[in-house]
Amino acid sequence: MGDALVSSLDGISKALRASFQLRNSVTRLFDHLQNGIQAIPMENLPPAATENNDNLVKQAERKFCEDFHTHIVKVNGFMSELEKLAMVIGLHVQQRPYEPLPLGNTGMLSLDP
């Protein structure tokens, strides 16, 4: 009983760390979306350089999309890790390998600042 409790507490501790990492990565994702594509001050550039301006805009869009993809991959990885840890905790708590531990009411997470 004691070993099961220790391993369960260890699993809960890992799950809390994973949820903290997930929350941080989601915050960074939304900060990235909030910042958007970094604006290029067009009024400071000469009018003859419009082709160069288009290249700068395309590069900024490409960098934004690459960074967005990186953030999404991190969020997905942390969510997968949290789901795996929830399954492990469920095995220790319920002793039924076919029933995952329910994560509870997650509807209130959207209200968390």
mmCIF file of C-alpha atoms in Angstrom:
data_model
loop_
_atom_site.group_PDB
_atom_site.id
_atom_site.type_symbol
_atom_site.label_atom_id
_atom_site.label_comp_id
_atom_site.label_asym_id
_atom_site.label_seq_id
_atom_site.Cartn_x
_atom_site.Cartn_y
_atom_site.Cartn_z
ATOM 1 C CA MET A 1 0.000 0.000 0.000
ATOM 2 C CA GLY A 2 2.823 2.412 0.875
ATOM 3 C CA ASP A 3 4.668 1.827 -2.419
ATOM 4 C CA ALA A 4 1.483 2.377 -4.385
ATOM 5 C CA LEU A 5 0.855 5.621 -2.520
ATOM 6 C CA VAL A 6 4.393 6.876 -3.134
ATOM 7 C CA SER A 7 4.250 6.028 -6.839
ATOM 8 C CA SER A 8 0.803 7.611 -7.070
ATOM 9 C CA LEU A 9 2.056 10.794 -5.416
ATOM 10 C CA ASP A 10 5.061 10.800 -7.735
ATOM 11 C CA GLY A 11 2.724 10.467 -10.712
ATOM 12 C CA ILE A 12 0.546 13.298 -9.427
ATOM 13 C CA SER A 13 3.627 15.476 -8.964
ATOM 14 C CA LYS A 14 4.744 14.760 -12.543
ATOM 15 C CA ALA A 15 1.221 15.465 -13.813
ATOM 16 C CA LEU A 16 1.174 18.815 -12.015
ATOM 17 C CA ARG A 17 4.516 19.747 -13.583
ATOM 18 C CA ALA A 18 3.223 18.658 -16.994
ATOM 19 C CA SER A 19 0.067 20.738 -16.575
ATOM 20 C CA PHE A 20 2.211 23.734 -15.600
ATOM 21 C CA GLN A 21 4.343 23.244 -18.729
ATOM 22 C CA LEU A 22 1.199 22.871 -20.839
ATOM 23 C CA ARG A 23 -0.241 26.067 -19.414
ATOM 24 C CA ASN A 24 3.003 27.960 -20.074
ATOM 25 C CA SER A 25 3.234 26.700 -23.644
ATOM 26 C CA VAL A 26 -0.389 27.673 -24.338
ATOM 27 C CA THR A 27 0.309 31.126 -22.883
ATOM 28 C CA ARG A 28 3.339 31.505 -25.177
ATOM 29 C CA LEU A 29 1.205 30.385 -28.136
ATOM 30 C CA PHE A 30 -1.462 32.997 -27.442
ATOM 31 C CA ASP A 31 1.180 35.669 -26.842
ATOM 32 C CA HIS A 32 2.655 34.803 -30.234
ATOM 33 C CA LEU A 33 -0.788 35.103 -31.848
ATOM 34 C CA GLN A 34 -1.423 38.365 -30.035
ATOM 35 C CA ASN A 35 1.844 39.862 -31.293
ATOM 36 C CA GLY A 36 1.052 38.791 -34.835
ATOM 37 C CA ILE A 37 3.388 39.332 -37.743
ATOM 38 C CA GLN A 38 5.901 41.972 -36.846
ATOM 39 C CA ALA A 39 5.016 45.097 -38.789
ATOM 40 C CA ILE A 40 7.511 46.448 -41.299
ATOM 41 C CA PRO A 41 7.488 50.266 -41.385
ATOM 42 C CA MET A 42 6.689 50.773 -45.068
ATOM 43 C CA GLU A 43 6.722 54.563 -44.870
ATOM 44 C CA ASN A 44 10.460 54.588 -44.103
ATOM 45 C CA LEU A 45 11.393 52.552 -47.172
ATOM 46 C CA PRO A 46 11.923 54.078 -50.630
ATOM 47 C CA PRO A 47 9.062 53.522 -53.106
ATOM 48 C CA ALA A 48 11.387 51.868 -55.635
ATOM 49 C CA ALA A 49 12.000 48.969 -53.262
ATOM 50 C CA THR A 50 8.480 47.481 -53.463
ATOM 51 C CA GLU A 51 9.756 44.114 -54.638
ATOM 52 C CA ASN A 52 12.130 43.982 -51.681
ATOM 53 C CA ASN A 53 9.240 44.987 -49.406
ATOM 54 C CA ASP A 54 7.166 42.077 -50.690
ATOM 55 C CA ASN A 55 10.043 39.712 -49.932
ATOM 56 C CA LEU A 56 10.331 41.126 -46.411
ATOM 57 C CA VAL A 57 6.609 40.658 -45.850
ATOM 58 C CA LYS A 58 6.742 37.084 -47.143
ATOM 59 C CA GLN A 59 9.712 36.313 -44.896
ATOM 60 C CA ALA A 60 7.876 37.766 -41.893
ATOM 61 C CA GLU A 61 4.773 35.685 -42.708
ATOM 62 C CA ARG A 62 6.877 32.544 -43.146
ATOM 63 C CA LYS A 63 8.646 33.125 -39.810
ATOM 64 C CA PHE A 64 5.305 33.718 -38.096
ATOM 65 C CA CYS A 65 3.920 30.446 -39.482
ATOM 66 C CA GLU A 66 7.046 28.495 -38.535
ATOM 67 C CA ASP A 67 6.957 29.865 -34.986
ATOM 68 C CA PHE A 68 3.231 29.134 -34.756
ATOM 69 C CA HIS A 69 3.861 25.547 -35.860
ATOM 70 C CA THR A 70 6.619 25.191 -33.261
ATOM 71 C CA HIS A 71 4.290 26.414 -30.512
ATOM 72 C CA ILE A 72 1.488 24.064 -31.624
ATOM 73 C CA VAL A 73 3.865 21.074 -31.621
ATOM 74 C CA LYS A 74 4.995 21.927 -28.077
ATOM 75 C CA VAL A 75 1.399 22.256 -26.859
ATOM 76 C CA ASN A 76 0.532 18.933 -28.459
ATOM 77 C CA GLY A 77 3.558 17.245 -26.862
ATOM 78 C CA PHE A 78 2.758 18.551 -23.371
ATOM 79 C CA MET A 79 -0.900 17.540 -23.770
ATOM 80 C CA SER A 80 0.125 14.012 -24.803
ATOM 81 C CA GLU A 81 2.469 13.787 -21.830
ATOM 82 C CA LEU A 82 -0.298 14.913 -19.477
ATOM 83 C CA GLU A 83 -2.708 12.351 -20.920
ATOM 84 C CA LYS A 84 -0.135 9.567 -20.449
ATOM 85 C CA LEU A 85 0.475 10.624 -16.861
ATOM 86 C CA ALA A 86 -3.268 10.687 -16.245
ATOM 87 C CA MET A 87 -3.430 7.087 -17.467
ATOM 88 C CA VAL A 88 -0.575 6.082 -15.135
ATOM 89 C CA ILE A 89 -2.219 7.776 -12.174
ATOM 90 C CA GLY A 90 -5.461 6.081 -13.102
ATOM 91 C CA LEU A 91 -3.742 2.693 -13.043
ATOM 92 C CA HIS A 92 -2.392 3.278 -9.556
ATOM 93 C CA VAL A 93 -5.563 4.761 -8.139
ATOM 94 C CA GLN A 94 -8.219 2.609 -9.772
ATOM 95 C CA GLN A 95 -6.174 -0.539 -10.452
ATOM 96 C CA ARG A 96 -8.088 -0.888 -13.717
ATOM 97 C CA PRO A 97 -5.920 -0.537 -16.816
ATOM 98 C CA TYR A 98 -8.889 -0.036 -19.130
ATOM 99 C CA GLU A 99 -10.310 3.051 -17.406
ATOM 100 C CA PRO A 100 -8.363 6.302 -17.643
ATOM 101 C CA LEU A 101 -8.448 8.720 -14.752
ATOM 102 C CA PRO A 102 -10.977 11.412 -15.579
ATOM 103 C CA LEU A 103 -9.458 14.884 -15.707
ATOM 104 C CA GLY A 104 -12.631 16.394 -14.254
ATOM 105 C CA ASN A 105 -14.525 19.437 -15.370
ATOM 106 C CA THR A 106 -12.178 21.274 -17.707
ATOM 107 C CA GLY A 107 -14.746 23.881 -18.684
ATOM 108 C CA MET A 108 -13.527 26.223 -15.974
ATOM 109 C CA LEU A 109 -9.976 26.242 -17.372
ATOM 110 C CA SER A 110 -10.998 28.866 -19.908
ATOM 111 C CA LEU A 111 -11.721 31.267 -17.042
ATOM 112 C CA ASP A 112 -8.215 30.930 -15.624
ATOM 113 C CA PRO A 113 -6.202 34.109 -16.322
#
